[in-house]
Short mmCIF file of C-alpha atoms in Angstrom, two decimals:
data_model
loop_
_atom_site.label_atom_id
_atom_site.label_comp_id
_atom_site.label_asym_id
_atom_site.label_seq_id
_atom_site.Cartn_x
_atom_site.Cartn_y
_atom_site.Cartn_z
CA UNK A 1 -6.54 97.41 119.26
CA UNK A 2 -3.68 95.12 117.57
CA UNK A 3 -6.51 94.10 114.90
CA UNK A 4 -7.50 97.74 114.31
CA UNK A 5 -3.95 98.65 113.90
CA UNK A 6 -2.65 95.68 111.48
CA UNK A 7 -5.08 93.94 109.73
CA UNK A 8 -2.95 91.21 109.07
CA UNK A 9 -2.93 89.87 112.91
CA UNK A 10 -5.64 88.13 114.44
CA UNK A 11 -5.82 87.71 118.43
CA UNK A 12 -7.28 84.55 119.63
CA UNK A 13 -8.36 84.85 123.36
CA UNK A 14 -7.87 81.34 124.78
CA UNK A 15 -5.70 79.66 127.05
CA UNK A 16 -3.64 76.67 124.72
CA UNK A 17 -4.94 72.86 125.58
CA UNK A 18 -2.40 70.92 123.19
CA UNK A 19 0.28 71.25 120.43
CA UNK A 20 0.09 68.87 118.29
CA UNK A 21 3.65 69.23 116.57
CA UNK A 22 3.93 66.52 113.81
CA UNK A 23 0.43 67.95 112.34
CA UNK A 24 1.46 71.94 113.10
CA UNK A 25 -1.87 72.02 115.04
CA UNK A 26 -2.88 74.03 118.24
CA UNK A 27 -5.73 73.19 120.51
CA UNK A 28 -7.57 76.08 122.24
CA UNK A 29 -9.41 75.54 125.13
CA UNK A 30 -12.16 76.98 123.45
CA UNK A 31 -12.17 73.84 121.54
CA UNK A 32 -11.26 74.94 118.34
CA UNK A 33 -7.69 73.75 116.18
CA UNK A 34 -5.54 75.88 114.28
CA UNK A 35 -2.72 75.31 111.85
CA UNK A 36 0.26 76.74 111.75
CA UNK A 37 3.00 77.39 109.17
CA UNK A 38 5.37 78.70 112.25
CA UNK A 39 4.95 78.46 115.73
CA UNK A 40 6.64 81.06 118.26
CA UNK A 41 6.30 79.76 121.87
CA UNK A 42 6.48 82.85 124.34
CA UNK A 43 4.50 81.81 127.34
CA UNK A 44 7.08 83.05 129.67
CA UNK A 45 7.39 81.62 133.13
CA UNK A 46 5.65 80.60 136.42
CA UNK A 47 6.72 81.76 139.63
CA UNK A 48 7.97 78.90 141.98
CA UNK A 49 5.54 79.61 145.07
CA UNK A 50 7.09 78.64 148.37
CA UNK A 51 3.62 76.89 149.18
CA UNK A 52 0.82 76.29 147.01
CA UNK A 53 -2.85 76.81 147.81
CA UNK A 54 -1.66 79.25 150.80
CA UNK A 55 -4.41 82.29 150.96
CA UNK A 56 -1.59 83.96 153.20
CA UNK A 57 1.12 83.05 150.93
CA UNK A 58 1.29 85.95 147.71
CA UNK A 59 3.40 85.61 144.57
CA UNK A 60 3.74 88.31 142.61
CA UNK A 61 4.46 87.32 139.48
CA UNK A 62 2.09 89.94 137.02
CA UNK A 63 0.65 93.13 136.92
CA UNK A 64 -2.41 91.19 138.89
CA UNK A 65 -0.93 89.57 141.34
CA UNK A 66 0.58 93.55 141.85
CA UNK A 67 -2.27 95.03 142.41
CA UNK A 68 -3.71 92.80 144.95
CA UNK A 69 -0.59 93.11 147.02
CA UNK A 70 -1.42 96.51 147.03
CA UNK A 71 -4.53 95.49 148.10
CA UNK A 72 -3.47 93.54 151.40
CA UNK A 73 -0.70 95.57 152.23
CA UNK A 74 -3.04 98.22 153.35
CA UNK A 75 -4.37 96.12 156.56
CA UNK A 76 -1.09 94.95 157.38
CA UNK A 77 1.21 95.97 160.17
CA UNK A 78 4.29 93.54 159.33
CA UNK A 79 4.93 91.03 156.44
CA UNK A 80 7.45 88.64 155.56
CA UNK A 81 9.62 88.43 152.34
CA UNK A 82 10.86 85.12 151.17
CA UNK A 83 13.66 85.40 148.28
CA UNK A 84 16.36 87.42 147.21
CA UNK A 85 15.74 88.76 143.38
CA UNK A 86 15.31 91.72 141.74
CA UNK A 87 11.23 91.62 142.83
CA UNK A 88 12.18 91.23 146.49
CA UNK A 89 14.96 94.17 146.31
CA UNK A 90 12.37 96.67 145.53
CA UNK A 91 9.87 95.41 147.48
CA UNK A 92 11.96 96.15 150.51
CA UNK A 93 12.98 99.29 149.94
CA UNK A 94 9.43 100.70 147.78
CA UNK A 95 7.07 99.33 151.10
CA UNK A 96 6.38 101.62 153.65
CA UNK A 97 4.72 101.96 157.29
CA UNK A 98 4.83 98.41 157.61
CA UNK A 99 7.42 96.09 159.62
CA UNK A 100 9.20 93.52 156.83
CA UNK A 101 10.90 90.29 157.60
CA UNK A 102 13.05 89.28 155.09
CA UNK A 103 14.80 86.35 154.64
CA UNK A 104 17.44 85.51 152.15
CA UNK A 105 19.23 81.71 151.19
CA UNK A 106 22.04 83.88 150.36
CA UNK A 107 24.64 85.56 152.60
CA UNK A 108 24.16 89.10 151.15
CA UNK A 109 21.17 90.68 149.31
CA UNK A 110 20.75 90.41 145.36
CA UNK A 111 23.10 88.03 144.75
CA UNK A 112 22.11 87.86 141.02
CA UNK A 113 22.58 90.83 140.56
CA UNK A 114 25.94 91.68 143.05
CA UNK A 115 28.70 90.71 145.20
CA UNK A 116 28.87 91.84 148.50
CA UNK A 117 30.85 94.28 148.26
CA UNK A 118 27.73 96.11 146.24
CA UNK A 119 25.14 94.38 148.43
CA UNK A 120 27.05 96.23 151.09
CA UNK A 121 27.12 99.85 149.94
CA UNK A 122 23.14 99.36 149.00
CA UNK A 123 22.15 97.88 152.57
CA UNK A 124 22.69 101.07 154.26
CA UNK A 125 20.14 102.92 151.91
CA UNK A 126 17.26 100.74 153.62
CA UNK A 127 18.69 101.61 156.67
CA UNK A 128 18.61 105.16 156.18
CA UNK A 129 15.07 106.43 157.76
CA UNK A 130 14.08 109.50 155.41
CA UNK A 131 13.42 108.36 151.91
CA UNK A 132 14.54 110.91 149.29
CA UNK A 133 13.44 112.08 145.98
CA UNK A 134 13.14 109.45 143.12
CA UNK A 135 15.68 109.56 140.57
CA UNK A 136 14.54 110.16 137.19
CA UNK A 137 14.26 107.59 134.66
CA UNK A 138 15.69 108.26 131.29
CA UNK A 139 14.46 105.84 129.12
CA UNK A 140 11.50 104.27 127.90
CA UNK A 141 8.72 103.52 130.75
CA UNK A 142 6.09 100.73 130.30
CA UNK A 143 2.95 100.81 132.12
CA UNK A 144 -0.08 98.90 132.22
CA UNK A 145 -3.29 101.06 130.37
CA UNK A 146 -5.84 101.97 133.12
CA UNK A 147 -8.98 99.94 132.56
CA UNK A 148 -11.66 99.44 134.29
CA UNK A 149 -11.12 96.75 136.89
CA UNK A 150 -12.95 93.48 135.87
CA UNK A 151 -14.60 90.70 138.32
CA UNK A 152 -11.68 88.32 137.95
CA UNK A 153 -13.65 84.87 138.42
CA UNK A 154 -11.43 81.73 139.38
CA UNK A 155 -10.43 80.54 136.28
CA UNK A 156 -9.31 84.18 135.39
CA UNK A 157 -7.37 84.31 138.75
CA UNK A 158 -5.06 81.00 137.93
CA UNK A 159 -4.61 82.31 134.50
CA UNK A 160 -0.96 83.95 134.09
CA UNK A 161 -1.23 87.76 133.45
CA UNK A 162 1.41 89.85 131.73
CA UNK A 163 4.99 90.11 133.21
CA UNK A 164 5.50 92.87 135.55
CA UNK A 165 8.09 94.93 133.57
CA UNK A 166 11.02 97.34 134.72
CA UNK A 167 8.25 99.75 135.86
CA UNK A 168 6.18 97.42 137.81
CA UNK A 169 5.44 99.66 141.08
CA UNK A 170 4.85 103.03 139.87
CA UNK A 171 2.11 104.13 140.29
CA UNK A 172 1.33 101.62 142.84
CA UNK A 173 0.84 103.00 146.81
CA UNK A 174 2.71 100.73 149.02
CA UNK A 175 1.80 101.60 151.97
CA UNK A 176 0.97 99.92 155.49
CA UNK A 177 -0.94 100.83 158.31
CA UNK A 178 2.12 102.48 160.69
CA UNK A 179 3.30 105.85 160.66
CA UNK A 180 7.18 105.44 159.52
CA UNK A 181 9.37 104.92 156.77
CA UNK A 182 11.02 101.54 156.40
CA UNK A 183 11.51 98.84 159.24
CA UNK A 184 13.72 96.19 157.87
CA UNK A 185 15.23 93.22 159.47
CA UNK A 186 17.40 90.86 157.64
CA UNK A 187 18.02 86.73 157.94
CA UNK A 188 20.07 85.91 156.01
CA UNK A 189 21.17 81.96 154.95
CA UNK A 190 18.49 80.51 155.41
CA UNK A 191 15.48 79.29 153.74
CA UNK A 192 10.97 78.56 155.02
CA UNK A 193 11.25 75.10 156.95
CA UNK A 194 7.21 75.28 157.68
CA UNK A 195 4.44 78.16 157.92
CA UNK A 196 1.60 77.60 160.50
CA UNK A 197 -1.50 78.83 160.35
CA UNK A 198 -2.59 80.73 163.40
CA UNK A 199 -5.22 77.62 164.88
CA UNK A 200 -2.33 74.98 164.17
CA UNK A 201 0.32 77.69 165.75
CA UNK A 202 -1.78 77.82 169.15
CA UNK A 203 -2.00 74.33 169.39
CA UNK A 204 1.33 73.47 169.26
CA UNK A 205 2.17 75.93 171.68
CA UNK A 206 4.74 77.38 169.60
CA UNK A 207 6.83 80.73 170.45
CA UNK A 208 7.47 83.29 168.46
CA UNK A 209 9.95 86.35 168.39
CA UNK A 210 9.16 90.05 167.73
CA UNK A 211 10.58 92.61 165.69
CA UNK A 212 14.15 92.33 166.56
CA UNK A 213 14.73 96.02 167.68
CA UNK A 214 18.14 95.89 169.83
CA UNK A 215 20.03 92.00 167.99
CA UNK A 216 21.12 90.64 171.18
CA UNK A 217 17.86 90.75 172.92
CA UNK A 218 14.99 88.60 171.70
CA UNK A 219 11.50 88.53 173.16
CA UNK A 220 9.09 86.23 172.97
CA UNK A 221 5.83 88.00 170.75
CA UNK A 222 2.27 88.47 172.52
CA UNK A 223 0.42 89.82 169.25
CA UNK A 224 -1.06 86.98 167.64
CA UNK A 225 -0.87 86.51 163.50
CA UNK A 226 -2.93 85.28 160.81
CA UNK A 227 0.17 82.78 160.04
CA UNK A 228 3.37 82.10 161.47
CA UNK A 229 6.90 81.56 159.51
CA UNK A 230 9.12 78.69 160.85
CA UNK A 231 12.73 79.23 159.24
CA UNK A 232 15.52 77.00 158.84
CA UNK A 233 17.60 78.84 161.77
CA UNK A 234 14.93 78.05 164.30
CA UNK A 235 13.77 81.13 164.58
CA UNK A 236 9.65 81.61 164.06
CA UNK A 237 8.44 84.93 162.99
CA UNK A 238 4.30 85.53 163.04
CA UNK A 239 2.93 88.16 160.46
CA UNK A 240 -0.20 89.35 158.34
CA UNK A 241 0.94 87.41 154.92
CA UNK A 242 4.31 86.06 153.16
CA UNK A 243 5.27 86.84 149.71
CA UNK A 244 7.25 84.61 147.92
CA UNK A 245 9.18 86.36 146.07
CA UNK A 246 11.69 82.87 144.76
CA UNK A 247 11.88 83.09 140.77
CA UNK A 248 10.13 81.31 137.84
CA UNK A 249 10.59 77.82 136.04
CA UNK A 250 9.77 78.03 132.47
CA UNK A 251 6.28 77.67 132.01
CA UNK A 252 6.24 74.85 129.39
CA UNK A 253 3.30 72.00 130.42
CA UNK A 254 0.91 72.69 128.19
CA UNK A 255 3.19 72.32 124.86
CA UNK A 256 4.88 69.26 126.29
CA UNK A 257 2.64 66.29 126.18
CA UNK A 258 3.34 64.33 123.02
CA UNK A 259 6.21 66.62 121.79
CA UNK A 260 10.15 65.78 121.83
CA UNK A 261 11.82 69.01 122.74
CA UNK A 262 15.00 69.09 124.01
CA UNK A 263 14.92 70.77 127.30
CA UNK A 264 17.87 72.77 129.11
CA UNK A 265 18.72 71.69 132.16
CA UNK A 266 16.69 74.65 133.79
CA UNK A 267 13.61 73.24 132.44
CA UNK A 268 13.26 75.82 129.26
CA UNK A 269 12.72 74.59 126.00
CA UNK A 270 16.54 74.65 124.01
CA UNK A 271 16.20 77.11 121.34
CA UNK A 272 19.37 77.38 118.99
CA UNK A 273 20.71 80.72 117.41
CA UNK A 274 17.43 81.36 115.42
CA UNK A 275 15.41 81.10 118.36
CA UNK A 276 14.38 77.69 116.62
CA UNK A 277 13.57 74.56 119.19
CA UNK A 278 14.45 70.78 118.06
CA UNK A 279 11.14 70.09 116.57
CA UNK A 280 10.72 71.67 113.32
CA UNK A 281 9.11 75.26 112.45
CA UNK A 282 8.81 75.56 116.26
CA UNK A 283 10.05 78.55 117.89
CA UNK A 284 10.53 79.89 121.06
CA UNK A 285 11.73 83.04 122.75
CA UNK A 286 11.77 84.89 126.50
CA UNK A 287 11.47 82.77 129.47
CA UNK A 288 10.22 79.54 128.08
CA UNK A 289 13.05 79.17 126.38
CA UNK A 290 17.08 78.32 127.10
CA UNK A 291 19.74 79.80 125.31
CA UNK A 292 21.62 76.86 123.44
CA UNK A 293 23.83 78.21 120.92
CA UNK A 294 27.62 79.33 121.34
CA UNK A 295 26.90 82.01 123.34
CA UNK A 296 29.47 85.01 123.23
CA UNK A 297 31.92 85.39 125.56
CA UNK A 298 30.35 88.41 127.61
CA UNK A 299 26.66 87.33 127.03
CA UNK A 300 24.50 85.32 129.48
CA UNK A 301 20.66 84.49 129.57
CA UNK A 302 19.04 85.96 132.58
CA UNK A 303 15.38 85.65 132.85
CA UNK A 304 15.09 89.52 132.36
CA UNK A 305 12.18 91.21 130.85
CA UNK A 306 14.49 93.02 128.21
CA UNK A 307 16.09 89.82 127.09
CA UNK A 308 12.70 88.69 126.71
CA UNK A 309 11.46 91.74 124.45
CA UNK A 310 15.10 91.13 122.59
CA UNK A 311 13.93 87.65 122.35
CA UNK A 312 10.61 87.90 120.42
CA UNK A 313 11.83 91.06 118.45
CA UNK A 314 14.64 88.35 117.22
CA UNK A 315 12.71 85.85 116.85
CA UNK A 316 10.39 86.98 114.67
CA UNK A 317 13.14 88.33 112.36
CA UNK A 318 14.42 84.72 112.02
CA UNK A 319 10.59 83.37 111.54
CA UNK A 320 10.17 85.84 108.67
CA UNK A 321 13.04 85.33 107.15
CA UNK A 322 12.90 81.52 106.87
CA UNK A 323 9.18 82.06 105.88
CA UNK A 324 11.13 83.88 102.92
CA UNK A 325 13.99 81.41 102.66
CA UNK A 326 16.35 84.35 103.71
CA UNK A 327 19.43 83.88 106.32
CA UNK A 328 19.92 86.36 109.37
CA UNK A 329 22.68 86.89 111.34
CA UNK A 330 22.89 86.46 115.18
CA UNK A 331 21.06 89.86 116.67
CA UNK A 332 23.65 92.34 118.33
CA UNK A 333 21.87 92.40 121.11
CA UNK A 334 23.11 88.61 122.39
CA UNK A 335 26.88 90.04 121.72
CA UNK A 336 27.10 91.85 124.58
CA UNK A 337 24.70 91.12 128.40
CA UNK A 338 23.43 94.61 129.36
CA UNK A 339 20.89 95.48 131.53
CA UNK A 340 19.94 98.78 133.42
CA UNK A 341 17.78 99.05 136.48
CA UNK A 342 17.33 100.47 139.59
CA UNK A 343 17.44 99.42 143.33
CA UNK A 344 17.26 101.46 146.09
CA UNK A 345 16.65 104.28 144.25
CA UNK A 346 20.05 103.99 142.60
CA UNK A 347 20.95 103.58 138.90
CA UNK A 348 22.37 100.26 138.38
CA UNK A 349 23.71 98.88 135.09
CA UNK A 350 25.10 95.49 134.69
CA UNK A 351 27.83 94.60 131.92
CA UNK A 352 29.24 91.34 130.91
CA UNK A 353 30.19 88.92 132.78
CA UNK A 354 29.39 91.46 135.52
CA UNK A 355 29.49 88.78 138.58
CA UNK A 356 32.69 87.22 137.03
CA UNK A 357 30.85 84.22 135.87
CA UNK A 358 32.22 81.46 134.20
CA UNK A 359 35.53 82.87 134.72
CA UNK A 360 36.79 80.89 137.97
CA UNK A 361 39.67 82.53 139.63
CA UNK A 362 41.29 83.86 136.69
CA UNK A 363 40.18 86.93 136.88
CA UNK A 364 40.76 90.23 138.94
CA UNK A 365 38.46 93.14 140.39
CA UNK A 366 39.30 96.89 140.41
CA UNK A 367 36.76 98.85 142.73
CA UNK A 368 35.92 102.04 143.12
CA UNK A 369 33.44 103.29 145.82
CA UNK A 370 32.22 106.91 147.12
CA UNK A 371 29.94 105.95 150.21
CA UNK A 372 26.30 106.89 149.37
CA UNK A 373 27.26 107.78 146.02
CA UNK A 374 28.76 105.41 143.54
CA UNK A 375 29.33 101.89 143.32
CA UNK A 376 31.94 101.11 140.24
CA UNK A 377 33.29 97.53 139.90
CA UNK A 378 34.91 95.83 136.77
CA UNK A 379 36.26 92.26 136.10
CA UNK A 380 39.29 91.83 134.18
CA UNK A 381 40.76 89.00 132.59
CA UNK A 382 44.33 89.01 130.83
CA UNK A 383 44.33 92.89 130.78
CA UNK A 384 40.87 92.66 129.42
CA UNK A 385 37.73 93.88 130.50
CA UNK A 386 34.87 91.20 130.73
CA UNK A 387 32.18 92.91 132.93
CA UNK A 388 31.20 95.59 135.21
CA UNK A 389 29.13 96.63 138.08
CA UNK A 390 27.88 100.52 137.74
CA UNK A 391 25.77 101.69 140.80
CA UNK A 392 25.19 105.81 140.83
CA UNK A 393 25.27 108.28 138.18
CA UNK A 394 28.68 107.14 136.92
CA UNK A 395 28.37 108.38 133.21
CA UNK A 396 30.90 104.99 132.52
CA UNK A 397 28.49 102.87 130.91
CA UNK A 398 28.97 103.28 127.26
CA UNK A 399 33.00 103.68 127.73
CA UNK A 400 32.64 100.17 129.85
CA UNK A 401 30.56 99.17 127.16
CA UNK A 402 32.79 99.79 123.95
CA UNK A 403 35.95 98.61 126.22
CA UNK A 404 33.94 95.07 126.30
CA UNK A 405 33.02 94.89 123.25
CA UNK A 406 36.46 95.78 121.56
CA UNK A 407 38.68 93.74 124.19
CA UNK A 408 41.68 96.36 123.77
CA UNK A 409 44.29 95.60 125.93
CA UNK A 410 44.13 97.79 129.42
CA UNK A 411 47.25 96.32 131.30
CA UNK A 412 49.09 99.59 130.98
CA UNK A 413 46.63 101.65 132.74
CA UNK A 414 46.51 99.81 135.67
CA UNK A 415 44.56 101.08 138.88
CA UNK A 416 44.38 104.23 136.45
CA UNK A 417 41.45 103.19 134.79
CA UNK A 418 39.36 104.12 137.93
CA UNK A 419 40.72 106.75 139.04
CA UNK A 420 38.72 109.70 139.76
CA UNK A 421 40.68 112.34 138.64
CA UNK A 422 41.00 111.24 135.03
CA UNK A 423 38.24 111.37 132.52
CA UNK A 424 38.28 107.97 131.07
CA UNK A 425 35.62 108.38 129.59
CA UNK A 426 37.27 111.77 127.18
CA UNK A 427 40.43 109.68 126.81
CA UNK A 428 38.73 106.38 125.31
CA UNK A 429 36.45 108.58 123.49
#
């Protein structure tokens, strides 16, 4: 379709065997070498699997990977969910009619993304038993083109598909085998010491718990499971399949071997404020690669799927333009860290330095909270404001957004600036 559509691109199916850097060569698997003027590496990244080789152990890291956990979930009467990012948030609160374990390293939910002040106002949405209408999306949606479903052979299944996107489960039925909402139960701190399989579980004569349905009672389970979940606070849970749900590590092996990059120190190549790595007329964007330039002060990398897209789009401004012996200037996209989602069927934008980071203790919070509502946080330093937290309908996020980027001086407005009763966003207007 890409050919059809510009005849100056040519798509090479093939997975990549070598780079040869020094003689601006790539080797296919297919065999075959090509030469390149410029290089832009955007293989994204892997997802770090809690246990490889594990048939009852699912990542899902694609739009594949999606559909086959669609696929299991529809025999299964509980499952457990390892990890404690954006994937596992909706996960939790998108499956249905099936009982979900789910066990966090951190002491409150999407710590990434909040504080627990936020993590606290979201938890009793999966609580709540009747699940209400989904909020509309007002942007741009990005699905996957139905096609018909091919015979994935092995090598196709180890091969990484595309990245799932902000849209990832619509359209997808995630449904289990019982007849009610959600069933969620939450450990939190603590992390998979060992999984069993159900043979090596009976042998040892291990016990396991059930569904914890009242907290201070726990009973010994009868059921038996395909494969059995030992966690670091003792406590063994059996259930139909795990997903691990844990992040991604750049996925940089195959352009490695005989190359000098400089690496960050999270394992992505270090690209510099043309998206350029250390070896020459090499670049790389998305989640390969690790921000290394002076970054501004309310801007930080996240391995996001629209700082990827940002990424490439910049990126191959900077490639033409060198091409053409032309300067750019840094993208406005990188002046400012913005990002707009939703979890728990709530809209939640993230501003800034919207978890306070990098800013140690100098800095102060002003909340604002309606219970079931709105969740409005913002970080101040010196009078002025470095991030914010939007969860709701809060119409704030271009005000926060200019207030950021401008760093005018707030001090004088005090607890003000929240307050419901005035229209901040008419006054700053």
């Amino acid at each position: 379709m890409l050919e059809k559509r510009f005849p100056n691109i040519k798509v090479i199916e093939s997975g990549v065997k070598q780079l040869k850097s020094e003689e601006h060569c790539i080797v296919t698997e297919d065999g075959n070498q090509h030469v390149y003027k410029k290089l832009c590496l955007c293989a994204g990244a892997k997802p770090k699997l809690i246990c490889e080789g594990n048939p009852y152990v699912l990542g899902i890291r694609d739009t594949d990977s999606a559909q086959e956990f669609q696929k299991q979930l529809t025999k299964a009467k509980r499952i457990m969910i390892i990890g404690n990012g954006g994937i596992a948030l909706e996960l939790v609160y998108e499956i249905e009619g099936c009982e979900v374990i789910w066990a966090i390293k951190d002491k409150a939910i999407g710590n990434t993304f909040f504080d627990a002040g936020a993590a606290e106002f979201l938890t009793s949405k999966l609580i709540a038993e009747k699940p209400e209408a989904k909020i509309a999306q007002k942007r741009t949606r990005y699905t996957t083109e139905g096609r018909k479903k091919e015979a994935r052979s092995k090598s196709k299944a180890d091969n990484v598909g595309s990245a799932l996107g902000p849209d990832w489960h619509e359209g997808l039925n995630l449904k289990g085998t019982k007849e009610f909402s959600h069933k969620i139960h939450l450990e939190t701190m603590c992390e998979v010491k060992k999984i069993y399989l159900q043979d090596e579980f009976r042998i040892l004569k291990k016990k396991s718990f059930t569904f914890p349905r009242d907290p201070k009672s726990v009973t010994t389970d009868t059921e038996m499971w395909p494969v059995y979940v030992e966690l670091t606070n003792e406590k063994i849970y059996g259930c139909d399949f795990i997903v691990s749900a844990t992040g991604v590590t750049p996925n940089v092996e195959p352009f490695l071997h005989g190359n000098s990059f400089n690496l960050g120190e999270d394992g992505g190549l270090k690209v510099d404020d043309h998206m350029h790595t250390s070896l020459p007329d090499v670049y790389a964007a998305g989640d390969i690669c690790t921000a290394s330039w002076q970054l501004s002060p309310v801007w930080q990398q996240m391995r996001l799927w629209t700082q990827a897209r940002q990424m490439g789009w910049y990126a191959a401004k900077c490639m033409a333009a060198a091409s053409l012996g032309d300067s750019t200037d840094m993208d406005f996209s990188f002046e400012l860290f913005a990002h707009v989602t939703k979890f728990f069927n709530y809209k939640v934008v993230l501003l800034g330095k919207y978890n306070a980071q990098g800013l140690g203790s100098d800095h102060e919070l002003m909340l604002r909270c309606t219970k079931g509502q709105e969740y409005i946080k913002v970080v101040m330093q010196n009078g002025r404001m470095m991030g914010a937290v939007l969860i709701g309908e809060t119409d704030l996020e271009e005000t926060f957004e200019n207030l950021i980027l401008n760093q005018m001086n707030l001090s004088s407005y005090g607890e003000d600036l929240l307050d419901p009763n005035i229209d901040i966003e008419d006054y700053f207007d």
